[in-house]
Amino acid sequence: MTGNDIVDLDFATYPCGNKRLRLLDKIFTRREQELLDCGVAGMWAIWAMKEATYKAHHRRFNLPRRFDPKIIEVKSFEPIKDVLNARAAYDGYDYWGKGLLTSEYTHFTASCFPGEFMFHEIHSVTVDIKTRLKECVASKMNILSNDISMVKNVHSIPQLFYKKEQINLPFSISHHGRFNAFSFQLINY
């Protein structure tokens, strides 16, 4: 399963003083705060990994929405130039993530298997991300994108269908500020 999240750094606010301390205690575990204190990772990079993990986990188990950020813990964070590798735990399950940090945004994809091959694209919000996702999937599957539809299930998790038959393709869509992104697993292509 896959999840992804993008944070537009121009739209993300950095609280200061007591507000910052309350925010950190509310959404980050002690371990994650240590990563922040050591300068290993930025607040929004850890947040994006947590969000990507949440999406992967809820898609994996078809769970209803229930976001408690302290239940998800980013255990390790390894920056290598602009690429970030991370591992998180959620409800007893491990997730592996890859992130990209630019001066404008941070983007993470998370998967339940280490080394899983993922495809992702990041665009400005002027691009219709759902249409672009369908075009990429159609190209990989050698089918027409007009025959692909996207429908949310009872837990608001989007699913892809080809001519009314569900496509078994784990994917994730996200948007924030000026950016949107999608990711999907490269399987059977």
PDB file of C-alpha atoms in Angstrom, residues 5-170:
ATOM      1  CA  ASP A   5       1.792  13.865   1.376  1.00  0.00           C
ATOM      2  CA  ILE A   6       3.043  17.238   0.216  1.00  0.00           C
ATOM      3  CA  VAL A   7       3.557  20.383   2.285  1.00  0.00           C
ATOM      4  CA  ASP A   8       3.858  23.772   0.610  1.00  0.00           C
ATOM      5  CA  LEU A   9       6.475  25.471   2.784  1.00  0.00           C
ATOM      6  CA  ASP A  10       5.156  28.950   1.915  1.00  0.00           C
ATOM      7  CA  PHE A  11       1.717  28.019   3.267  1.00  0.00           C
ATOM      8  CA  ALA A  12       2.910  26.080   6.312  1.00  0.00           C
ATOM      9  CA  THR A  13       3.131  28.228   9.408  1.00  0.00           C
ATOM     10  CA  TYR A  14       5.761  27.868  12.067  1.00  0.00           C
ATOM     11  CA  PRO A  15       4.345  28.739  15.465  1.00  0.00           C
ATOM     12  CA  CYS A  16       6.732  30.253  17.961  1.00  0.00           C
ATOM     13  CA  GLY A  17       7.120  30.398  21.722  1.00  0.00           C
ATOM     14  CA  ASN A  18       4.576  28.527  23.845  1.00  0.00           C
ATOM     15  CA  LYS A  19       2.371  27.847  20.804  1.00  0.00           C
ATOM     16  CA  ARG A  20       5.241  25.933  19.195  1.00  0.00           C
ATOM     17  CA  LEU A  21       5.846  23.867  22.332  1.00  0.00           C
ATOM     18  CA  ARG A  22       2.136  22.995  22.631  1.00  0.00           C
ATOM     19  CA  LEU A  23       1.994  22.056  18.945  1.00  0.00           C
ATOM     20  CA  LEU A  24       5.086  19.857  19.221  1.00  0.00           C
ATOM     21  CA  ASP A  25       3.670  18.074  22.281  1.00  0.00           C
ATOM     22  CA  LYS A  26       0.310  17.646  20.585  1.00  0.00           C
ATOM     23  CA  ILE A  27       1.450  16.037  17.320  1.00  0.00           C
ATOM     24  CA  PHE A  28       5.015  14.759  17.766  1.00  0.00           C
ATOM     25  CA  THR A  29       6.240  11.963  20.010  1.00  0.00           C
ATOM     26  CA  ARG A  30       9.243  12.441  22.268  1.00  0.00           C
ATOM     27  CA  ARG A  31      11.430  10.543  19.753  1.00  0.00           C
ATOM     28  CA  GLU A  32      10.286  12.777  16.894  1.00  0.00           C
ATOM     29  CA  GLN A  33      10.983  15.879  18.965  1.00  0.00           C
ATOM     30  CA  GLU A  34      14.516  14.547  19.498  1.00  0.00           C
ATOM     31  CA  LEU A  35      14.907  14.274  15.709  1.00  0.00           C
ATOM     32  CA  LEU A  36      13.775  17.886  15.451  1.00  0.00           C
ATOM     33  CA  ASP A  37      16.060  19.059  18.267  1.00  0.00           C
ATOM     34  CA  CYS A  38      19.103  17.393  16.671  1.00  0.00           C
ATOM     35  CA  GLY A  39      18.342  19.034  13.343  1.00  0.00           C
ATOM     36  CA  VAL A  40      18.044  15.616  11.644  1.00  0.00           C
ATOM     37  CA  ALA A  41      14.662  16.516  10.162  1.00  0.00           C
ATOM     38  CA  GLY A  42      12.395  19.511   9.854  1.00  0.00           C
ATOM     39  CA  MET A  43       8.944  19.691  11.369  1.00  0.00           C
ATOM     40  CA  TRP A  44       7.132  19.575   8.027  1.00  0.00           C
ATOM     41  CA  ALA A  45       9.207  16.659   6.715  1.00  0.00           C
ATOM     42  CA  ILE A  46       8.267  14.572   9.757  1.00  0.00           C
ATOM     43  CA  TRP A  47       4.666  15.719   9.404  1.00  0.00           C
ATOM     44  CA  ALA A  48       4.589  14.689   5.712  1.00  0.00           C
ATOM     45  CA  MET A  49       5.976  11.231   6.582  1.00  0.00           C
ATOM     46  CA  LYS A  50       3.323  10.813   9.296  1.00  0.00           C
ATOM     47  CA  GLU A  51       0.551  11.808   6.856  1.00  0.00           C
ATOM     48  CA  ALA A  52       1.885   9.489   4.128  1.00  0.00           C
ATOM     49  CA  THR A  53       2.053   6.635   6.659  1.00  0.00           C
ATOM     50  CA  TYR A  54      -1.502   7.354   7.803  1.00  0.00           C
ATOM     51  CA  LYS A  55      -2.789   7.188   4.215  1.00  0.00           C
ATOM     52  CA  ALA A  56      -0.899   3.958   3.454  1.00  0.00           C
ATOM     53  CA  HIS A  57      -2.137   2.292   6.644  1.00  0.00           C
ATOM     54  CA  HIS A  58      -5.774   3.292   6.176  1.00  0.00           C
ATOM     55  CA  ARG A  59      -5.737   2.175   2.541  1.00  0.00           C
ATOM     56  CA  ARG A  60      -4.018  -1.093   3.506  1.00  0.00           C
ATOM     57  CA  PHE A  61      -6.688  -2.015   6.054  1.00  0.00           C
ATOM     58  CA  ASN A  62      -9.629  -0.048   4.568  1.00  0.00           C
ATOM     59  CA  LEU A  63     -10.071   1.894   7.790  1.00  0.00           C
ATOM     60  CA  PRO A  64     -12.371   4.851   8.423  1.00  0.00           C
ATOM     61  CA  ARG A  65     -10.866   8.283   9.035  1.00  0.00           C
ATOM     62  CA  ARG A  66      -9.344   8.714  12.475  1.00  0.00           C
ATOM     63  CA  PHE A  67      -6.214  10.791  12.626  1.00  0.00           C
ATOM     64  CA  ASP A  68      -4.272  10.889  15.865  1.00  0.00           C
ATOM     65  CA  PRO A  69      -0.754  11.987  14.858  1.00  0.00           C
ATOM     66  CA  LYS A  70       0.921  10.735  18.054  1.00  0.00           C
ATOM     67  CA  ILE A  71      -0.110   7.137  17.289  1.00  0.00           C
ATOM     68  CA  ILE A  72       2.156   7.284  14.238  1.00  0.00           C
ATOM     69  CA  GLU A  73       5.827   7.563  15.136  1.00  0.00           C
ATOM     70  CA  VAL A  74       8.651   8.347  12.755  1.00  0.00           C
ATOM     71  CA  LYS A  75      11.395   6.086  14.126  1.00  0.00           C
ATOM     72  CA  SER A  76      14.275   6.993  11.855  1.00  0.00           C
ATOM     73  CA  PHE A  77      15.108   9.750   9.450  1.00  0.00           C
ATOM     74  CA  GLU A  78      18.131   9.726   7.181  1.00  0.00           C
ATOM     75  CA  PRO A  79      18.762  12.700   4.932  1.00  0.00           C
ATOM     76  CA  ILE A  80      20.970  12.018   1.903  1.00  0.00           C
ATOM     77  CA  LYS A  81      21.324  15.318   0.027  1.00  0.00           C
ATOM     78  CA  ASP A  82      17.762  16.348  -0.906  1.00  0.00           C
ATOM     79  CA  VAL A  83      16.364  12.820  -0.516  1.00  0.00           C
ATOM     80  CA  LEU A  84      15.035  11.732   2.851  1.00  0.00           C
ATOM     81  CA  ASN A  85      14.654   8.103   3.915  1.00  0.00           C
ATOM     82  CA  ALA A  86      12.432   7.385   6.881  1.00  0.00           C
ATOM     83  CA  ARG A  87      10.765   4.577   8.779  1.00  0.00           C
ATOM     84  CA  ALA A  88       7.579   4.966  10.780  1.00  0.00           C
ATOM     85  CA  ALA A  89       5.444   2.717  12.956  1.00  0.00           C
ATOM     86  CA  TYR A  90       1.666   2.778  13.094  1.00  0.00           C
ATOM     87  CA  ASP A  91      -0.429   0.410  15.182  1.00  0.00           C
ATOM     88  CA  GLY A  92       2.352  -2.209  15.270  1.00  0.00           C
ATOM     89  CA  TYR A  93       3.135  -2.034  11.539  1.00  0.00           C
ATOM     90  CA  ASP A  94       6.261  -0.571   9.955  1.00  0.00           C
ATOM     91  CA  TYR A  95       6.243   1.755   6.953  1.00  0.00           C
ATOM     92  CA  TRP A  96       9.164   2.974   4.864  1.00  0.00           C
ATOM     93  CA  GLY A  97       9.238   6.357   3.238  1.00  0.00           C
ATOM     94  CA  LYS A  98      11.161   8.418   0.753  1.00  0.00           C
ATOM     95  CA  GLY A  99      10.963  12.160   0.747  1.00  0.00           C
ATOM     96  CA  LEU A 100      12.080  15.114  -1.249  1.00  0.00           C
ATOM     97  CA  LEU A 101      12.892  18.449   0.323  1.00  0.00           C
ATOM     98  CA  THR A 102      13.078  21.564  -1.831  1.00  0.00           C
ATOM     99  CA  SER A 103      13.019  25.239  -0.976  1.00  0.00           C
ATOM    100  CA  GLU A 104       9.306  25.249  -1.904  1.00  0.00           C
ATOM    101  CA  TYR A 105       7.873  21.984  -0.586  1.00  0.00           C
ATOM    102  CA  THR A 106       8.509  18.679   1.116  1.00  0.00           C
ATOM    103  CA  HIS A 107       6.954  15.521  -0.338  1.00  0.00           C
ATOM    104  CA  PHE A 108       6.860  11.997   1.098  1.00  0.00           C
ATOM    105  CA  THR A 109       5.690   8.619  -0.122  1.00  0.00           C
ATOM    106  CA  ALA A 110       5.268   5.763   2.333  1.00  0.00           C
ATOM    107  CA  SER A 111       4.878   2.050   1.749  1.00  0.00           C
ATOM    108  CA  CYS A 112       4.423  -1.043   3.881  1.00  0.00           C
ATOM    109  CA  PHE A 113       7.414  -2.738   2.226  1.00  0.00           C
ATOM    110  CA  PRO A 114      11.001  -1.481   2.186  1.00  0.00           C
ATOM    111  CA  GLY A 115      12.436  -0.839  -1.254  1.00  0.00           C
ATOM    112  CA  GLU A 116       9.053  -0.905  -2.971  1.00  0.00           C
ATOM    113  CA  PHE A 117       9.107   0.784  -6.363  1.00  0.00           C
ATOM    114  CA  MET A 118       6.902   3.846  -6.452  1.00  0.00           C
ATOM    115  CA  PHE A 119       5.978   6.279  -9.161  1.00  0.00           C
ATOM    116  CA  HIS A 120       5.073   9.820  -8.210  1.00  0.00           C
ATOM    117  CA  GLU A 121       4.537  13.205  -9.765  1.00  0.00           C
ATOM    118  CA  ILE A 122       4.380  16.657  -8.223  1.00  0.00           C
ATOM    119  CA  HIS A 123       2.586  19.518  -9.963  1.00  0.00           C
ATOM    120  CA  SER A 124       1.264  22.983  -9.344  1.00  0.00           C
ATOM    121  CA  VAL A 125      -2.411  23.118  -8.473  1.00  0.00           C
ATOM    122  CA  THR A 126      -3.143  24.357 -11.993  1.00  0.00           C
ATOM    123  CA  VAL A 127      -2.769  20.720 -13.125  1.00  0.00           C
ATOM    124  CA  ASP A 128      -5.834  18.524 -12.563  1.00  0.00           C
ATOM    125  CA  ILE A 129      -4.084  15.866 -10.476  1.00  0.00           C
ATOM    126  CA  LYS A 130      -6.850  13.270 -10.807  1.00  0.00           C
ATOM    127  CA  THR A 131      -6.807  13.526 -14.591  1.00  0.00           C
ATOM    128  CA  ARG A 132      -3.003  13.327 -14.616  1.00  0.00           C
ATOM    129  CA  LEU A 133      -3.083  10.223 -12.376  1.00  0.00           C
ATOM    130  CA  LYS A 134      -5.574   8.531 -14.712  1.00  0.00           C
ATOM    131  CA  GLU A 135      -3.390   9.396 -17.712  1.00  0.00           C
ATOM    132  CA  CYS A 136      -0.318   7.842 -16.069  1.00  0.00           C
ATOM    133  CA  VAL A 137      -2.176   4.708 -15.012  1.00  0.00           C
ATOM    134  CA  ALA A 138      -3.702   4.357 -18.489  1.00  0.00           C
ATOM    135  CA  SER A 139      -0.279   4.698 -20.075  1.00  0.00           C
ATOM    136  CA  LYS A 140       1.250   2.057 -17.773  1.00  0.00           C
ATOM    137  CA  MET A 141      -1.686  -0.333 -18.337  1.00  0.00           C
ATOM    138  CA  ASN A 142      -2.034   0.422 -22.059  1.00  0.00           C
ATOM    139  CA  ILE A 143      -5.698   1.393 -21.733  1.00  0.00           C
ATOM    140  CA  LEU A 144      -7.665   4.605 -22.413  1.00  0.00           C
ATOM    141  CA  SER A 145      -7.702   7.164 -19.589  1.00  0.00           C
ATOM    142  CA  ASN A 146     -11.319   8.086 -20.463  1.00  0.00           C
ATOM    143  CA  ASP A 147     -12.312   4.550 -19.422  1.00  0.00           C
ATOM    144  CA  ILE A 148     -10.880   5.077 -15.922  1.00  0.00           C
ATOM    145  CA  SER A 149     -13.024   6.512 -13.157  1.00  0.00           C
ATOM    146  CA  MET A 150     -12.269   7.356  -9.545  1.00  0.00           C
ATOM    147  CA  VAL A 151     -14.787   6.638  -6.795  1.00  0.00           C
ATOM    148  CA  LYS A 152     -14.407   6.941  -3.029  1.00  0.00           C
ATOM    149  CA  ASN A 153     -15.397   3.936  -0.938  1.00  0.00           C
ATOM    150  CA  VAL A 154     -17.426   4.066   2.304  1.00  0.00           C
ATOM    151  CA  HIS A 155     -14.308   5.255   4.197  1.00  0.00           C
ATOM    152  CA  SER A 156     -13.610   8.040   1.647  1.00  0.00           C
ATOM    153  CA  ILE A 157     -10.597   6.176   0.255  1.00  0.00           C
ATOM    154  CA  PRO A 158     -10.419   6.760  -3.511  1.00  0.00           C
ATOM    155  CA  GLN A 159     -10.443   3.712  -5.776  1.00  0.00           C
ATOM    156  CA  LEU A 160      -9.775   3.445  -9.516  1.00  0.00           C
ATOM    157  CA  PHE A 161     -12.089   1.595 -11.874  1.00  0.00           C
ATOM    158  CA  TYR A 162     -11.637   0.566 -15.493  1.00  0.00           C
ATOM    159  CA  LYS A 163     -15.001   0.135 -17.216  1.00  0.00           C
ATOM    160  CA  LYS A 164     -16.689  -0.477 -13.828  1.00  0.00           C
ATOM    161  CA  GLU A 165     -14.115  -3.073 -12.732  1.00  0.00           C
ATOM    162  CA  GLN A 166     -11.869  -2.062  -9.856  1.00  0.00           C
ATOM    163  CA  ILE A 167      -8.191  -1.649 -10.696  1.00  0.00           C
ATOM    164  CA  ASN A 168      -6.057  -3.220  -7.984  1.00  0.00           C
ATOM    165  CA  LEU A 169      -3.547  -0.376  -7.829  1.00  0.00           C
ATOM    166  CA  PRO A 170      -2.520   1.200  -4.531  1.00  0.00           C
TER     167      PRO A 170
END
